[in-house]
PDB file of C-alpha atoms in Angstrom:
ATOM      1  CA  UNK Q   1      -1.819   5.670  25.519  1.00  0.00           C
ATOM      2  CA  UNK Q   2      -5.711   5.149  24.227  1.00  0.00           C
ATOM      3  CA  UNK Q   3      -6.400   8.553  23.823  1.00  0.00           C
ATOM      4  CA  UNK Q   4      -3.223  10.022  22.864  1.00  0.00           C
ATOM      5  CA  UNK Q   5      -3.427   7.289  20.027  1.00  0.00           C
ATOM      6  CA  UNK Q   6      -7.036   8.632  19.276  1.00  0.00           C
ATOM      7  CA  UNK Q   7      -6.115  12.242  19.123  1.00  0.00           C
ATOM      8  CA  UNK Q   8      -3.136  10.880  16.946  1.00  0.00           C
ATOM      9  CA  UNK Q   9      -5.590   9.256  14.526  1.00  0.00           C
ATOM     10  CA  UNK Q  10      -8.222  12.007  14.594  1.00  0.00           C
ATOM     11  CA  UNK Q  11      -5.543  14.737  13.756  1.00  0.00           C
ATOM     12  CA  UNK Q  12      -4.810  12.321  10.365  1.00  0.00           C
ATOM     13  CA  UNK Q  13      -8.482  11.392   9.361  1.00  0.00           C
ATOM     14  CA  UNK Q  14      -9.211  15.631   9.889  1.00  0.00           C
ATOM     15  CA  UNK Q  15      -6.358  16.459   7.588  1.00  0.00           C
ATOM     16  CA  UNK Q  16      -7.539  13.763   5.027  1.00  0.00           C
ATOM     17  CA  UNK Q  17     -10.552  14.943   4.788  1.00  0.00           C
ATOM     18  CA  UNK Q  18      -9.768  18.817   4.613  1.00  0.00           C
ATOM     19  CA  UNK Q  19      -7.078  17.834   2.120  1.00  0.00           C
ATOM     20  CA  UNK Q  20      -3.921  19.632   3.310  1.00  0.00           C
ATOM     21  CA  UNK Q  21      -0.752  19.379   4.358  1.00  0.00           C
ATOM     22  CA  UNK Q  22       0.772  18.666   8.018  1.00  0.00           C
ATOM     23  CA  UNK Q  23       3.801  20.787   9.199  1.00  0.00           C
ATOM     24  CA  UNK Q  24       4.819  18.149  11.833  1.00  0.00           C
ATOM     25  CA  UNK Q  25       3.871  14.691  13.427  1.00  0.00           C
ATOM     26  CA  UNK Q  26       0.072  15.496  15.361  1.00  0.00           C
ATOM     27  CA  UNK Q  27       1.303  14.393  18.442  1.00  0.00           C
ATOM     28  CA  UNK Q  28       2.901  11.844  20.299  1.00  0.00           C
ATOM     29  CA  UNK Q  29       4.654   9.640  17.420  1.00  0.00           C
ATOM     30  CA  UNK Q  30       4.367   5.755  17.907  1.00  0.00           C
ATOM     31  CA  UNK Q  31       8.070   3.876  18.766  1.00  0.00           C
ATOM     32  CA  UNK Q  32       7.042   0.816  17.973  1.00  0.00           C
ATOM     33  CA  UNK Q  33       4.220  -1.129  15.404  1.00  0.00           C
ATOM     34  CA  UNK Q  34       1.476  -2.193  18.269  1.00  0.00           C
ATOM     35  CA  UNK Q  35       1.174   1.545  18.995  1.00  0.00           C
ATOM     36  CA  UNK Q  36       1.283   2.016  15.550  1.00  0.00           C
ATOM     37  CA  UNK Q  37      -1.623  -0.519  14.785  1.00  0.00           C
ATOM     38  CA  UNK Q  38      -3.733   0.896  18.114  1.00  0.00           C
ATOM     39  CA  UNK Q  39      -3.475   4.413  15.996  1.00  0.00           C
ATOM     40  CA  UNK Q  40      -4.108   3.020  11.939  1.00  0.00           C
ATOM     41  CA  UNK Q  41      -7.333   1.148  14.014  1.00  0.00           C
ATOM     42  CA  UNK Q  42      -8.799   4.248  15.320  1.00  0.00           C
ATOM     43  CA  UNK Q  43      -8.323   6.158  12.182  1.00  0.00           C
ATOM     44  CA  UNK Q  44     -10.378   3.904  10.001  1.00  0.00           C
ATOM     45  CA  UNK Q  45     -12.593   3.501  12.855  1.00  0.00           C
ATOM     46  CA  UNK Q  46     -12.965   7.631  12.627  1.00  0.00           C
ATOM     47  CA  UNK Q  47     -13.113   7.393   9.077  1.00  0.00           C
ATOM     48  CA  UNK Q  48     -15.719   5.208   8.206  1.00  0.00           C
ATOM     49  CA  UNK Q  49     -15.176   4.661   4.508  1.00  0.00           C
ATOM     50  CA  UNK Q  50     -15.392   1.332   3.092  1.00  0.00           C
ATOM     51  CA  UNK Q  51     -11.898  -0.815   2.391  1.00  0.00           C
ATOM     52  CA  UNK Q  52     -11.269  -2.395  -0.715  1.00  0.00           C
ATOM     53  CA  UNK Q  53      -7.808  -4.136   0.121  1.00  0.00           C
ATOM     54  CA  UNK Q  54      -4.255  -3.493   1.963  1.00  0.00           C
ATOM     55  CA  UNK Q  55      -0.919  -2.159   1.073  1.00  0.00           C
ATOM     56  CA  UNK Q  56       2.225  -4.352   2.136  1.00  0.00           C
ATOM     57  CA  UNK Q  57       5.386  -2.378   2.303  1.00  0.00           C
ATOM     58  CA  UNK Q  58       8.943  -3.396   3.577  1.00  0.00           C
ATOM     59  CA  UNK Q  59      10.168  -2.814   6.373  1.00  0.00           C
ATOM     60  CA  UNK Q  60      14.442  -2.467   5.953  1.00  0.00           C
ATOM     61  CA  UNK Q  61      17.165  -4.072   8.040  1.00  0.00           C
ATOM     62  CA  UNK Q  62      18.081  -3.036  10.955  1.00  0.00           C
ATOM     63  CA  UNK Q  63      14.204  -1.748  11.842  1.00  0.00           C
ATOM     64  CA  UNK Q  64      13.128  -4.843  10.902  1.00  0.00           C
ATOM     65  CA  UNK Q  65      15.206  -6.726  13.898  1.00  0.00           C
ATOM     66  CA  UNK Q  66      14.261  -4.130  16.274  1.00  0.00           C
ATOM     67  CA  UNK Q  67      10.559  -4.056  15.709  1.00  0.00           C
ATOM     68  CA  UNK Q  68       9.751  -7.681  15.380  1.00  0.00           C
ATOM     69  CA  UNK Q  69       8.629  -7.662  11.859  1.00  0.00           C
ATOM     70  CA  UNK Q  70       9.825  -7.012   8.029  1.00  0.00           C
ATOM     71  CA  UNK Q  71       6.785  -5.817   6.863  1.00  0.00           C
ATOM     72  CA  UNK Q  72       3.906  -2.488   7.602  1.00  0.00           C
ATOM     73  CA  UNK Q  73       0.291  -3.243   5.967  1.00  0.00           C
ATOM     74  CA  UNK Q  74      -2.178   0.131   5.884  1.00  0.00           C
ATOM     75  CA  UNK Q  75      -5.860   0.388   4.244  1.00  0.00           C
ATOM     76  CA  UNK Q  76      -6.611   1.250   0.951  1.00  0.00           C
ATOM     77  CA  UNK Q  77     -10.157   2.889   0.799  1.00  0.00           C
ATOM     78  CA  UNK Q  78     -12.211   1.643  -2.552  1.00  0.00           C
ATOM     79  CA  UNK Q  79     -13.062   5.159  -3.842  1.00  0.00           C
ATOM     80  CA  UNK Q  80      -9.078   5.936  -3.645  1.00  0.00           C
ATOM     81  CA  UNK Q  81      -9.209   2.867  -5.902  1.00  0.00           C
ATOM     82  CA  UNK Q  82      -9.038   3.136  -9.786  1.00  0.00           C
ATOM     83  CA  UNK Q  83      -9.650   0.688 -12.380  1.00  0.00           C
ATOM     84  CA  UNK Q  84      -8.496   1.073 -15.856  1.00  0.00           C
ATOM     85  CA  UNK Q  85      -8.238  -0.114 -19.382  1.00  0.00           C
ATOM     86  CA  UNK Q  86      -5.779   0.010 -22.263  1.00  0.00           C
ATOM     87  CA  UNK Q  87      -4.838   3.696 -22.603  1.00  0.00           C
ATOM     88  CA  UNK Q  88      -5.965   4.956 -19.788  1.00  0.00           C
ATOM     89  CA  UNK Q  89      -4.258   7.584 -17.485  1.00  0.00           C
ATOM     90  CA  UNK Q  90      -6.177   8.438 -14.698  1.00  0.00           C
ATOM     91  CA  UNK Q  91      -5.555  11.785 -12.730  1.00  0.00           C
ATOM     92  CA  UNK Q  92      -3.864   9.912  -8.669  1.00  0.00           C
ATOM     93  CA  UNK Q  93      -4.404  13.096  -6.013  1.00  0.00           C
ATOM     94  CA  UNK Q  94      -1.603  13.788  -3.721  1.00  0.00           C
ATOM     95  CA  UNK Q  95      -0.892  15.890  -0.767  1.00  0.00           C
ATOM     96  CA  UNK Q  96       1.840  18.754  -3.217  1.00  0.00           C
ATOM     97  CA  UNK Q  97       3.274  19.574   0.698  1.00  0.00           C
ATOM     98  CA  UNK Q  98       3.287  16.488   2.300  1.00  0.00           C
ATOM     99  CA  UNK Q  99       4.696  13.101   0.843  1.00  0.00           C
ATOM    100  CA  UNK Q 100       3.588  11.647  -2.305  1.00  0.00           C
ATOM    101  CA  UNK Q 101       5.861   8.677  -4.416  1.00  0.00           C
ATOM    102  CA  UNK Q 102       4.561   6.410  -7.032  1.00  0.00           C
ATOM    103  CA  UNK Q 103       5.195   2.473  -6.797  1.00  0.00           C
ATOM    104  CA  UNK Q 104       4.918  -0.250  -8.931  1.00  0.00           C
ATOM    105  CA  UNK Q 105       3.032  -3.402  -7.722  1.00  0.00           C
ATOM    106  CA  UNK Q 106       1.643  -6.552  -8.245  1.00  0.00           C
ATOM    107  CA  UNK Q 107      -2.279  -6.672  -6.931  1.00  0.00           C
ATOM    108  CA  UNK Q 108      -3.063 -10.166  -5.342  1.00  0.00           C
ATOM    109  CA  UNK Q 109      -6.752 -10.399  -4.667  1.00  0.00           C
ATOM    110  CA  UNK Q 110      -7.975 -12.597  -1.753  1.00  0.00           C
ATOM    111  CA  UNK Q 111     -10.993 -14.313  -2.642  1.00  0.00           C
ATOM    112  CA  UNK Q 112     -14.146 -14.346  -1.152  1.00  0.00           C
ATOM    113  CA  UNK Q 113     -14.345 -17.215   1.542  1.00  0.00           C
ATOM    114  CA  UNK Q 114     -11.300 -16.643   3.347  1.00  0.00           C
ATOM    115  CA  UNK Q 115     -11.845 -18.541   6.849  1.00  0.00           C
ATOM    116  CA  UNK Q 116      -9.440 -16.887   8.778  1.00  0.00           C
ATOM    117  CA  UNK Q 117      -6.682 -19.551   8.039  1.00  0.00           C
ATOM    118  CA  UNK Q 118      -3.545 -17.826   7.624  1.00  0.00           C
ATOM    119  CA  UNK Q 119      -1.379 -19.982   4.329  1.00  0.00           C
ATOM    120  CA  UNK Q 120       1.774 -21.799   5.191  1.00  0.00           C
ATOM    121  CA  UNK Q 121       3.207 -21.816   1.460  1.00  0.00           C
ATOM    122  CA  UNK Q 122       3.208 -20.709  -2.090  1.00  0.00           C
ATOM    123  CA  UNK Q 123       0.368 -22.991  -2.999  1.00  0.00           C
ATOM    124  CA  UNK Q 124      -2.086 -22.331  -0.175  1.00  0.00           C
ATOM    125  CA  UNK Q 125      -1.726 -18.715  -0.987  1.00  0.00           C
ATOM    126  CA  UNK Q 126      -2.378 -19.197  -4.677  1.00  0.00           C
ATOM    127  CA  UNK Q 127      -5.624 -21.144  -3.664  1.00  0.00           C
ATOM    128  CA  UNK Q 128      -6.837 -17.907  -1.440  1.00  0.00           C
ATOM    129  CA  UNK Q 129      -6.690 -15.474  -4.767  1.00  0.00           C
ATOM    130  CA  UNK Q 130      -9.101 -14.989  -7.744  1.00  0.00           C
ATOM    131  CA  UNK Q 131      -7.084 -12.741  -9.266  1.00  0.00           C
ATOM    132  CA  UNK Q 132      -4.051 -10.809 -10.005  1.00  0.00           C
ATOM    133  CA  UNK Q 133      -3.298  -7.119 -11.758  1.00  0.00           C
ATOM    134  CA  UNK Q 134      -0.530  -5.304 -12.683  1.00  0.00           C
ATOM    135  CA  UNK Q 135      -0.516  -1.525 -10.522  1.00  0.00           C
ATOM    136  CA  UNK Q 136       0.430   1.680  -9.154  1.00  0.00           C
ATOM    137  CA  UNK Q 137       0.662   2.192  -5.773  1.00  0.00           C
ATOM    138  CA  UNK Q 138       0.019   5.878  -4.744  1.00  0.00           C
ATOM    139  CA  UNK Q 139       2.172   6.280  -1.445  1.00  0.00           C
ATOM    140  CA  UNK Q 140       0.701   9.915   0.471  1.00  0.00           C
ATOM    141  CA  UNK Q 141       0.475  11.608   3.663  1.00  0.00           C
ATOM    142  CA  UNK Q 142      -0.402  15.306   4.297  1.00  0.00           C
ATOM    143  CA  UNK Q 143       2.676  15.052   6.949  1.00  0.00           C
ATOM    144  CA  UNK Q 144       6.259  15.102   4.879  1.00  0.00           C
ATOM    145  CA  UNK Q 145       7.885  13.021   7.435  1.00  0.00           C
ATOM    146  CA  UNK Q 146       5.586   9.869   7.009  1.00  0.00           C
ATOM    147  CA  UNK Q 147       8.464   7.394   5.550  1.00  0.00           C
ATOM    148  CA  UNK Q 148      11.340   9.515   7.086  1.00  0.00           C
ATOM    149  CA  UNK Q 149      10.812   8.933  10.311  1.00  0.00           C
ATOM    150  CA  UNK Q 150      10.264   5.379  10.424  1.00  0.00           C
ATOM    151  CA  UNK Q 151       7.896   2.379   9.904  1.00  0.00           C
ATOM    152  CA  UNK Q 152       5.537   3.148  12.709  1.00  0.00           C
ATOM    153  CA  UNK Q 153       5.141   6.710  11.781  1.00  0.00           C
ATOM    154  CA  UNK Q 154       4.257   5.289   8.832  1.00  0.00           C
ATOM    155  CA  UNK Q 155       1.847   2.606   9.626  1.00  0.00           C
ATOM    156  CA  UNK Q 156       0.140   5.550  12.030  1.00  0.00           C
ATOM    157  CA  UNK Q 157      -1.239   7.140   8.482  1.00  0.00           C
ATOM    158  CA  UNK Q 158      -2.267   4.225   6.767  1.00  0.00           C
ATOM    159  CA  UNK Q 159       0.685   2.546   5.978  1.00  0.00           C
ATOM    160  CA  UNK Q 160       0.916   6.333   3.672  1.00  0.00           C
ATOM    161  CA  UNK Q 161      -1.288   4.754   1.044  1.00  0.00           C
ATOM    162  CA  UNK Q 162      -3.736   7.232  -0.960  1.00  0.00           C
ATOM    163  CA  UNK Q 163      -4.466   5.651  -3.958  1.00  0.00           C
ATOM    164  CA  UNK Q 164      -4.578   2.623  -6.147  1.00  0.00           C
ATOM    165  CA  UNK Q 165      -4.443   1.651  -9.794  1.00  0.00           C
ATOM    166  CA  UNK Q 166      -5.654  -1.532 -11.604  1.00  0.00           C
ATOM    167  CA  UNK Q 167      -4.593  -2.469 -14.401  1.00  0.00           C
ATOM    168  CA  UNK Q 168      -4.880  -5.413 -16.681  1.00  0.00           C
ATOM    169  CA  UNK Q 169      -4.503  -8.956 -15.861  1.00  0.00           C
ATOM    170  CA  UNK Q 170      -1.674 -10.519 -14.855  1.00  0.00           C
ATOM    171  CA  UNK Q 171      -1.808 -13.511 -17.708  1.00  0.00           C
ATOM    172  CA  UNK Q 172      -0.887 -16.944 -16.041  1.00  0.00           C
ATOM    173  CA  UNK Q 173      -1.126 -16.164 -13.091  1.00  0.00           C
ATOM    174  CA  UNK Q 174      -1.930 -19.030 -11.314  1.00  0.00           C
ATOM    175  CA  UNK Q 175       1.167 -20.633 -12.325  1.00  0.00           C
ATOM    176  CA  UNK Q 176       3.553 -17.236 -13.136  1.00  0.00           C
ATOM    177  CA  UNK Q 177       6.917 -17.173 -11.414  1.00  0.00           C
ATOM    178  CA  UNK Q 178       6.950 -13.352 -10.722  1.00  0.00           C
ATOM    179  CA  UNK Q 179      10.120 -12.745 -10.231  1.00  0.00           C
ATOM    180  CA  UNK Q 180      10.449 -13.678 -14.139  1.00  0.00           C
ATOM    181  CA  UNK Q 181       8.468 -10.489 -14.602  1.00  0.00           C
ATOM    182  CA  UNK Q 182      10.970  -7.692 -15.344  1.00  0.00           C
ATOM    183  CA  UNK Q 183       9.303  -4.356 -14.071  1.00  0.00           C
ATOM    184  CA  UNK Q 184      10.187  -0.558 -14.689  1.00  0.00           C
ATOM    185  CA  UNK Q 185       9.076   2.489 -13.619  1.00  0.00           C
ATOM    186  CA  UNK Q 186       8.913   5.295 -15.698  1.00  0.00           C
ATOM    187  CA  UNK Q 187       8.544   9.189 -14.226  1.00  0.00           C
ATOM    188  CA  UNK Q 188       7.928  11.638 -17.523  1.00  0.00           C
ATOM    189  CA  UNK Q 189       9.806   9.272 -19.560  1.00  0.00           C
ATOM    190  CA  UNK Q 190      12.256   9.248 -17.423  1.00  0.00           C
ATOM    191  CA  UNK Q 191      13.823   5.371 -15.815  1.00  0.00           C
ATOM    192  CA  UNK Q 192      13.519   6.052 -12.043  1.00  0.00           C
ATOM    193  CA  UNK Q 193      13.759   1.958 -11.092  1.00  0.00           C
ATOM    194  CA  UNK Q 194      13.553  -1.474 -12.843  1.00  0.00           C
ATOM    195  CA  UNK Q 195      13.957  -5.154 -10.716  1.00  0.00           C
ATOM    196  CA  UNK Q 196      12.376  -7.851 -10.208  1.00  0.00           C
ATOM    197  CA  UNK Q 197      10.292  -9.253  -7.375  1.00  0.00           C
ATOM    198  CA  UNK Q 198      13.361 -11.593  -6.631  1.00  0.00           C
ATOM    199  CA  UNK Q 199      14.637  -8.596  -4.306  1.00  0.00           C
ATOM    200  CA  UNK Q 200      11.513  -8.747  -2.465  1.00  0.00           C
ATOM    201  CA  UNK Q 201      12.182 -11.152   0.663  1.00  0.00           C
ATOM    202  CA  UNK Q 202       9.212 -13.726  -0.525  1.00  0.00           C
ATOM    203  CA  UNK Q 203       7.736 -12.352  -3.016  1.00  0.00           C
ATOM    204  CA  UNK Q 204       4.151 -11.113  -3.708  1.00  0.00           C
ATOM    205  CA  UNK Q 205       2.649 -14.623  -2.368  1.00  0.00           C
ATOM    206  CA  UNK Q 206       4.340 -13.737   0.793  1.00  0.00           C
ATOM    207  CA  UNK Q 207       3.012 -10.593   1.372  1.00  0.00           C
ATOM    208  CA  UNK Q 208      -0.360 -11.947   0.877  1.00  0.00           C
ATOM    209  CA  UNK Q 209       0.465 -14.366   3.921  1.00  0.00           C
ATOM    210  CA  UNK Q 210       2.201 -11.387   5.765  1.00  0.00           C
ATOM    211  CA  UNK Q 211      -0.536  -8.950   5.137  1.00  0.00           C
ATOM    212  CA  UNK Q 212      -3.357 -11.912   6.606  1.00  0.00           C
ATOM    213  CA  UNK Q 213      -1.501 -13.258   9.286  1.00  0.00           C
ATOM    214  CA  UNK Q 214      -1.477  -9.104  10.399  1.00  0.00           C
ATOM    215  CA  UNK Q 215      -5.260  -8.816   9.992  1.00  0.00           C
ATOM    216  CA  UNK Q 216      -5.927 -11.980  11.359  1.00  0.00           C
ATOM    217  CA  UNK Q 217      -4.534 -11.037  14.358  1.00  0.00           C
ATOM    218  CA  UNK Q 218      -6.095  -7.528  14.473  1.00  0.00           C
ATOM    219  CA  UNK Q 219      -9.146  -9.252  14.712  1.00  0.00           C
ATOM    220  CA  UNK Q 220     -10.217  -7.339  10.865  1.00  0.00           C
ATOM    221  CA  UNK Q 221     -12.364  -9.461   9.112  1.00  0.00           C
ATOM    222  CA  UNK Q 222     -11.909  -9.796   5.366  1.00  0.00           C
ATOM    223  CA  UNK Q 223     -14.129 -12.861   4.330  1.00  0.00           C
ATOM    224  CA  UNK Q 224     -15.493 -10.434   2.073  1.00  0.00           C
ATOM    225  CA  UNK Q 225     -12.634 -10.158  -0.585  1.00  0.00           C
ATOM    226  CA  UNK Q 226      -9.669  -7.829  -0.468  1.00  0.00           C
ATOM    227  CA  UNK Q 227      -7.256  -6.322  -2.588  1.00  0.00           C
ATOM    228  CA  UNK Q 228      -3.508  -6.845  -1.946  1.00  0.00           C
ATOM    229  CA  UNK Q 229      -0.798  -4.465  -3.186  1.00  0.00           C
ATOM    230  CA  UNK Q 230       2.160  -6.500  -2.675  1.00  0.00           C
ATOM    231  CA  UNK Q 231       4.973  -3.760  -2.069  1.00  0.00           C
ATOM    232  CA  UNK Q 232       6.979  -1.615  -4.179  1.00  0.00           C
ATOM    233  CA  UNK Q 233       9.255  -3.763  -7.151  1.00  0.00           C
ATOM    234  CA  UNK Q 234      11.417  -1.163  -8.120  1.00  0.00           C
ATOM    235  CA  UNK Q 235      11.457   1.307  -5.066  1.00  0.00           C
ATOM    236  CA  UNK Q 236       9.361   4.004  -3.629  1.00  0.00           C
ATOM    237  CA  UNK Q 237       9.437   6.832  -6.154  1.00  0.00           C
ATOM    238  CA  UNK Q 238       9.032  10.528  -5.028  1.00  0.00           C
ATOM    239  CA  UNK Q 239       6.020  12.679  -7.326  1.00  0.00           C
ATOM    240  CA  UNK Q 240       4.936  16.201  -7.605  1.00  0.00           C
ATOM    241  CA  UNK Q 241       1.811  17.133  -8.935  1.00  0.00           C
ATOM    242  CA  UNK Q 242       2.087  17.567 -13.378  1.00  0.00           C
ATOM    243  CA  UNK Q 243       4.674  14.220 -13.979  1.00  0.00           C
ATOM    244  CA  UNK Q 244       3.461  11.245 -15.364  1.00  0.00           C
ATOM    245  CA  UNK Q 245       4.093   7.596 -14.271  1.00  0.00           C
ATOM    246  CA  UNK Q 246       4.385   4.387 -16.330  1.00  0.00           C
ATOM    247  CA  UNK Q 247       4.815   1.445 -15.110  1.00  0.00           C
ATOM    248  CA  UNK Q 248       5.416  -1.999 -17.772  1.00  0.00           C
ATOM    249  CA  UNK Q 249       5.935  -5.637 -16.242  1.00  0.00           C
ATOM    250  CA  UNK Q 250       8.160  -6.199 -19.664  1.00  0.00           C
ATOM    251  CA  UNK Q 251       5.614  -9.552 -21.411  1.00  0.00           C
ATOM    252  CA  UNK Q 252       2.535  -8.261 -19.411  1.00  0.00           C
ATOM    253  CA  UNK Q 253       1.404  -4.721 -20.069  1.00  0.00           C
ATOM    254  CA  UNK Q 254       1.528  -1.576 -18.883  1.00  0.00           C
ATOM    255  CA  UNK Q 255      -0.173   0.775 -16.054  1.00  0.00           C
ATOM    256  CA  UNK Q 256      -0.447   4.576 -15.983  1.00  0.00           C
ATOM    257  CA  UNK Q 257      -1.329   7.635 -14.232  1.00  0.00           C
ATOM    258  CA  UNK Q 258      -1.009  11.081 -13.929  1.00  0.00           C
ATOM    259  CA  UNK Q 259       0.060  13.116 -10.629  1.00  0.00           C
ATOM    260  CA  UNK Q 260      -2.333  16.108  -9.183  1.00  0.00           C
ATOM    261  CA  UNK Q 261      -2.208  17.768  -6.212  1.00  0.00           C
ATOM    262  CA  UNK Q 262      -5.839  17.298  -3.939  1.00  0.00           C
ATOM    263  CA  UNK Q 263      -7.605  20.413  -3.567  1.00  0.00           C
ATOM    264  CA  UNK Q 264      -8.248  21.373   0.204  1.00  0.00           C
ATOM    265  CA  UNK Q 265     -11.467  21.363   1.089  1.00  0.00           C
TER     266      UNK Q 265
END
């Protein structure tokens, strides 16, 4: 199982970093999340780039029974990661023949400090954070298939994340009931989801606690700080290179970005 999960993971890093597309699943796909994990850990192994934070996405009903967990977490490399002010639309590569979506998210960020201990409630988790954002979640894979065939295909490629946005402050924060944030995504002008974090089993705060009770016991250290992109609010929406995304938390502000495809290298 070790080295078909290495060959596995070096098959993904090789395509990352040679930009392009893969026709089908390098290997011997994962059936459930610890042979998912055992890959995602030898890939960033492999890849050696420095993490900034982790994406949290849901894991659906009836997978969730079956594998043990309703939740995937996957890295998000800092120079995938974009910070931006009022106005700005920043140019968010994706693999054109692979899998690419858009996703609207709230960005917790884990102070510096953490111990380890993993928060029991609401509270505790607000006392682990410095900070939250509004975002964009850029979901891609160079294989199509990543979401399709199920959540530990997905967690294999890092949890399909390729890219994140910041955007501006989430005002209140410390106190904010999210789910009284109305958010909506916007493809070329276009509505392509609106909701509310109330749809999201517990919420942002409870991805946090998700997302460190899964490194915790993965033995990842992240005493240093970490981003948090909390899972998709309105839904995973598909891109292709030339649309444009908006997404506005209706009260807070506004996030954009632009969709290109990555250039092989």
């Amino acid at each position: 199982m070790t080295d078909t999960a290495k060959a596995v993971a070096e098959a993904f890093v090789a395509a990352r970093r040679e930009k392009r597309a893969l026709a089908s699943y390098p290997g011997e796909a994962p059936a459930d999340l610890g042979g998912a994990y055992t890959i995602q850990d030898f890939a960033i192994a492999i890849d050696g780039r420095e993490i900034a934070g982790w994406k949290v996405g849901k894991i659906n009903p009836p997978e969730d029974e079956r594998l043990g967990s309703n939740r995937l977490a996957g890295p998000i490399f800092t120079d995938s990661v974009v910070r931006v002010g009022v106005g700005e639309t920043p140019a968010m590569p994706v693999f054109a023949e692979g899998f690419a979506a858009a996703e609207a998210e709230f960005l917790l960020h884990v102070a510096a400090g953490w111990d380890g201990t993993v928060p029991q409630d609401d509270d505790a988790t607000r006392a682990v954070l410095d900070a939250v954002h509004l975002g964009i979640e850029v979901a891609s894979s160079p294989y199509p298939g990543i979401n399709a065939d199920g959540p530990p295909v997905t967690v294999s490629d890092y949890g399909n994340n390729y890219g994140l946005v910041v955007g501006p402050v989430l005002a209140g924060w410390e106190t904010i009931d999210f789910a009284s944030v109305l958010v909506r995504l916007e493809i070329d002008g276009s509505v392509a989801g609106e909701n509310t974090t109330a749809a999201m089993l517990d919420g942002p705060l409870g991805a946090v606690r998700f997302l460190l009770g899964n490194l915790a016991a993965r033995g990842i250290d992240c005493s240093g700080g970490t981003w948090v992109s909390t899972g998709a609010v309105t839904g995973v929406h598909p891109v292709v290179p030339g649309e444009q995304v908006l997404a506005t938390f209706e009260g807070q502000g506004t996030v954009a970005c632009g969709i290109v495809a990555v250039t092989p290298a």
